[in-house]
Amino acid sequence: MTKTEKVDSKEIGLVAGLNLFNYFLGTKDLHYGFWQDDLEVTVQNLPEAQQRYSKYLIGHIPGDVKSILDVGCGAGGLASELLERGYRVEGVSPSPLLAEAAQTQLGDNFLIHSGRFEDVQFSLDERYDMVMFSESFQYITLNMVLDKAQSLLRPGGYILICDFFKTNATGKSVIGGGHRLDDFIEVMNDSGLKLLAEDDITRQTAPNLDLVDQMGRELILPTMKLFGYVFSNNRPWLTKLFRWKFRKRLEKIEYKYLSGERNAESFTKYKIYKLYLLQKRED
Ligand SMILES: C[S@@+](CC[C@H](N)C(=O)[O-])C[C@H]1O[C@@H](n2cnc3c(N)ncnc32)[C@H](O)[C@@H]1O
């Protein structure tokens, strides 16, 4: 990282989430949980729900796949499951902090291509059976991602995408992220890739947002109130200055996390969580 390059706040969010959930729940996954009817939506059940997501995703890997490029490999949770199942796996990570966590978990032999998928240079003879995007697709520039992924595949190789997209619902969502589904479909149709499977898992993933909502109300809000109480009593002028200086940021946090709109209902309206299995043509 050069001196002038700013640290991406999304990366900090992911690393903070990783540290928190790894410490309290022992999970290294950074993707949503896959909530089925028999699993109560509680934060304690999140690791089990994330395991089910990984299992669901891995269940869509065709039988002739042996090598996988895991784009946006996070802290290596999914790669570790893939390696255990005997796949040859390499990762791509733009985040030095997450790459370090993945390297610690998977060992020095695990090859991580450092950088954004858009920028990473692969050697000309590198060809994978599958390029996988597990909740990383939304971060990558849409108009190049399928072409680049395709160029890294052997003929007949696959692209597996599992991520959420924006619907056409009117109004403003407090939940950020996701390419517009219509834009993705256009890019997919132009790519020459064959669509082998498509699944809508919005119902199984939306409950994650109820957990976020609960965390806002039961953890973030009381913690902020506690700090506010202590500081406004002990350092009233400093508190006023802080509130004024960071008012925009505080308003944003309140709007995003404490407005009560970051929940499953709003996710289901503004987002659609989909799996796509695509295949490169043989010729
Ligand atoms: C929500 S996490 C998912 C991590 C992991 N795939 C999983 O399923 O647990 C998103 C991942 O995308 C990565 N990412 C963000 N922008 C990216 C880019 N331009 N190229 C490649 N990966 C990117 C992040 O570093 C992070 O590892």
Coordinates of C-alpha atoms in Angstrom, one line a residue, residues 8-242:
D8 CA -11.2 1.2 2.5
S9 CA -13.8 1.5 5.2
K10 CA -15.6 -1.7 3.8
E11 CA -12.4 -3.6 4.5
I12 CA -12.2 -2.3 8.0
G13 CA -15.9 -3.4 8.5
L14 CA -15.1 -6.9 7.2
V15 CA -12.0 -7.2 9.4
A16 CA -13.9 -5.9 12.5
G17 CA -16.7 -8.3 11.8
L18 CA -14.2 -11.1 11.4
N19 CA -12.5 -10.3 14.7
L20 CA -15.8 -10.0 16.6
F21 CA -17.4 -13.2 15.3
N22 CA -14.2 -15.2 15.4
Y23 CA -13.7 -14.3 19.0
F24 CA -17.2 -14.9 20.2
L25 CA -18.5 -17.6 17.9
G26 CA -15.3 -19.1 16.4
T27 CA -16.4 -18.5 12.8
K28 CA -14.0 -17.3 10.1
D29 CA -16.6 -17.1 7.4
L30 CA -17.5 -13.6 6.1
H31 CA -20.6 -14.6 4.1
Y32 CA -24.2 -14.6 5.2
G33 CA -25.8 -17.6 6.9
F34 CA -28.2 -19.9 5.0
W35 CA -31.2 -20.1 7.3
Q36 CA -33.5 -23.1 6.9
D37 CA -36.8 -23.6 8.7
D38 CA -35.3 -25.9 11.4
L39 CA -32.7 -23.3 12.5
E40 CA -33.7 -20.5 14.9
V41 CA -32.4 -17.1 13.8
T42 CA -30.0 -16.3 16.7
V43 CA -26.5 -15.0 16.7
Q44 CA -25.4 -18.2 18.4
N45 CA -26.7 -20.2 15.4
L46 CA -24.8 -18.0 12.9
P47 CA -21.8 -20.4 12.5
E48 CA -24.1 -23.3 11.7
A49 CA -26.0 -21.1 9.2
Q50 CA -22.7 -20.1 7.6
Q51 CA -21.7 -23.7 7.4
R52 CA -25.0 -24.5 5.6
Y53 CA -24.2 -21.7 3.2
S54 CA -20.8 -23.2 2.4
K55 CA -22.4 -26.6 2.0
Y56 CA -25.1 -25.3 -0.3
L57 CA -22.4 -23.5 -2.4
I58 CA -20.1 -26.5 -2.5
G59 CA -23.0 -28.7 -3.5
H60 CA -23.2 -26.8 -6.8
I61 CA -19.6 -27.5 -7.9
P62 CA -19.8 -29.9 -10.9
G63 CA -18.1 -33.3 -10.5
D64 CA -15.3 -32.6 -13.1
V65 CA -13.9 -29.6 -11.1
K66 CA -10.5 -30.0 -9.5
S67 CA -9.0 -26.5 -9.4
I68 CA -10.7 -23.4 -8.1
L69 CA -9.8 -19.7 -8.0
D70 CA -11.6 -18.3 -4.9
V71 CA -12.0 -14.6 -5.7
G72 CA -12.3 -12.5 -2.6
C73 CA -11.2 -15.3 -0.3
G74 CA -11.8 -13.3 2.9
A75 CA -10.1 -15.0 5.9
G76 CA -10.0 -18.3 4.1
G77 CA -13.0 -20.0 5.7
L78 CA -14.5 -21.3 2.5
A79 CA -11.1 -22.1 0.9
S80 CA -10.3 -24.3 3.9
E81 CA -13.5 -26.3 3.3
L82 CA -12.6 -26.7 -0.4
L83 CA -9.1 -27.8 0.4
E84 CA -10.4 -30.4 2.9
R85 CA -12.6 -31.8 0.1
G86 CA -9.5 -32.3 -2.0
Y87 CA -9.8 -29.3 -4.4
R88 CA -6.7 -27.4 -5.5
V89 CA -7.5 -23.8 -4.5
E90 CA -5.9 -20.4 -4.9
G91 CA -7.3 -17.1 -3.6
V92 CA -7.5 -13.5 -4.7
S93 CA -7.6 -10.8 -2.0
P94 CA -7.3 -7.1 -2.2
S95 CA -7.1 -6.8 1.6
P96 CA -3.7 -7.2 3.2
L97 CA -5.4 -7.8 6.6
L98 CA -7.8 -10.5 5.4
A99 CA -5.0 -12.1 3.3
E100 CA -2.9 -12.3 6.4
A101 CA -5.7 -14.0 8.3
A102 CA -6.2 -16.5 5.4
Q103 CA -2.5 -17.2 5.2
T104 CA -2.4 -17.9 9.0
Q105 CA -5.3 -20.2 8.7
L106 CA -4.3 -22.1 5.6
G107 CA -0.5 -21.9 5.8
D108 CA 2.2 -20.5 3.6
N109 CA 1.6 -23.0 0.7
F110 CA -1.8 -21.4 0.0
L111 CA -1.3 -19.1 -2.9
I112 CA -3.0 -15.7 -2.6
H113 CA -3.0 -13.4 -5.6
S114 CA -2.8 -10.0 -3.9
G115 CA -4.9 -7.2 -5.3
R116 CA -8.3 -6.4 -6.7
F117 CA -9.6 -9.0 -9.2
E118 CA -9.7 -6.2 -11.7
D119 CA -5.9 -5.6 -11.4
V120 CA -4.4 -8.9 -10.6
Q121 CA -2.2 -10.2 -13.5
F122 CA -2.3 -13.9 -14.0
S123 CA 0.3 -15.8 -16.0
L124 CA -0.9 -16.7 -19.5
D125 CA -0.9 -20.5 -18.8
E126 CA -2.9 -20.2 -15.6
R127 CA -6.2 -22.0 -16.2
Y128 CA -8.7 -23.1 -13.6
D129 CA -11.7 -25.5 -13.7
M130 CA -13.8 -23.0 -11.8
V131 CA -13.7 -19.3 -10.8
M132 CA -15.8 -18.8 -7.7
F133 CA -17.3 -15.6 -6.2
S134 CA -18.8 -16.2 -2.8
E135 CA -20.3 -12.9 -1.8
S136 CA -17.5 -11.0 -3.5
F137 CA -19.1 -10.5 -6.9
Q138 CA -20.8 -7.3 -5.8
Y139 CA -17.5 -5.6 -5.1
I140 CA -16.0 -6.2 -8.6
T141 CA -16.5 -3.9 -11.6
L142 CA -19.4 -5.5 -13.5
N143 CA -18.4 -4.7 -17.1
M144 CA -15.1 -6.7 -16.9
V145 CA -15.7 -9.4 -14.3
L146 CA -17.2 -12.2 -16.5
D147 CA -14.7 -11.6 -19.4
K148 CA -11.7 -11.8 -17.1
A149 CA -13.1 -14.8 -15.2
Q150 CA -13.7 -16.5 -18.5
S151 CA -10.2 -15.8 -19.7
L152 CA -8.9 -17.8 -16.6
L153 CA -10.9 -20.9 -17.3
R154 CA -10.1 -23.9 -19.4
P155 CA -12.7 -24.6 -22.1
G156 CA -15.8 -26.0 -20.5
G157 CA -14.8 -24.5 -17.1
Y158 CA -17.3 -22.9 -14.7
I159 CA -18.1 -19.7 -12.9
L160 CA -20.0 -19.9 -9.7
I161 CA -21.5 -16.7 -8.2
C162 CA -23.4 -16.5 -5.0
D163 CA -24.3 -12.9 -4.0
F164 CA -27.0 -10.4 -3.7
F165 CA -28.2 -7.9 -6.3
K166 CA -30.4 -4.9 -6.3
T167 CA -34.0 -5.2 -7.3
N168 CA -35.9 -2.5 -9.2
A169 CA -38.0 -1.6 -6.1
T170 CA -38.5 2.1 -5.8
G171 CA -37.4 4.1 -2.8
K172 CA -34.0 4.2 -1.0
S173 CA -32.6 1.2 0.8
V174 CA -30.4 1.6 3.9
I175 CA -28.7 -1.6 2.9
G176 CA -25.9 -0.9 0.5
G177 CA -24.2 -3.2 -2.0
G178 CA -25.0 -5.3 -5.0
H179 CA -25.0 -4.8 -8.7
R180 CA -28.5 -4.2 -10.3
L181 CA -29.8 -7.6 -11.3
D182 CA -31.0 -6.3 -14.6
D183 CA -27.4 -5.0 -15.4
F184 CA -25.9 -8.4 -14.4
I185 CA -28.4 -10.3 -16.6
E186 CA -27.4 -8.1 -19.6
V187 CA -23.7 -8.7 -19.0
M188 CA -24.3 -12.4 -18.6
N189 CA -26.3 -12.6 -21.8
D190 CA -23.6 -10.8 -23.7
S191 CA -20.8 -13.0 -22.2
G192 CA -21.4 -16.1 -24.3
L193 CA -21.4 -18.2 -21.1
K194 CA -23.9 -21.0 -20.8
L195 CA -26.3 -20.7 -17.8
L196 CA -26.4 -24.1 -16.1
A197 CA -28.2 -23.3 -12.9
E198 CA -29.8 -20.4 -11.2
D199 CA -31.4 -20.2 -7.7
D200 CA -33.0 -17.5 -5.6
I201 CA -32.0 -17.8 -1.9
T202 CA -33.3 -14.5 -0.7
R203 CA -35.7 -16.2 1.8
Q204 CA -32.8 -18.2 3.3
T205 CA -30.4 -15.2 3.6
A206 CA -32.7 -12.3 4.5
P207 CA -32.8 -13.4 8.2
N208 CA -29.2 -12.2 8.5
L209 CA -30.5 -8.7 8.4
D210 CA -32.8 -9.3 11.4
L211 CA -29.6 -10.3 13.3
V212 CA -27.9 -7.0 12.2
D213 CA -31.1 -5.1 13.3
Q214 CA -31.0 -6.9 16.7
M215 CA -27.3 -6.1 17.1
G216 CA -28.0 -2.4 16.4
R217 CA -30.7 -2.2 18.9
E218 CA -29.2 -4.5 21.6
L219 CA -25.5 -3.9 21.3
I220 CA -24.5 -0.8 19.2
L221 CA -27.2 1.5 20.6
P222 CA -26.7 0.8 24.3
T223 CA -22.9 0.9 23.9
M224 CA -23.1 4.3 22.1
K225 CA -25.5 5.6 24.9
L226 CA -23.1 4.4 27.6
F227 CA -20.2 6.2 26.0
G228 CA -22.3 9.3 25.4
Y229 CA -23.4 9.3 29.0
V230 CA -19.8 8.9 30.4
F231 CA -18.3 11.5 28.0
S232 CA -21.1 14.1 28.3
N233 CA -20.8 14.0 32.1
N234 CA -17.0 13.9 32.3
R235 CA -16.0 15.9 29.3
P236 CA -19.0 18.0 28.2
W237 CA -17.1 20.4 25.9
L238 CA -15.1 17.7 24.3
T239 CA -18.3 15.7 23.7
K240 CA -20.0 18.7 22.1
L241 CA -17.0 19.3 19.9
F242 CA -16.9 15.6 18.9

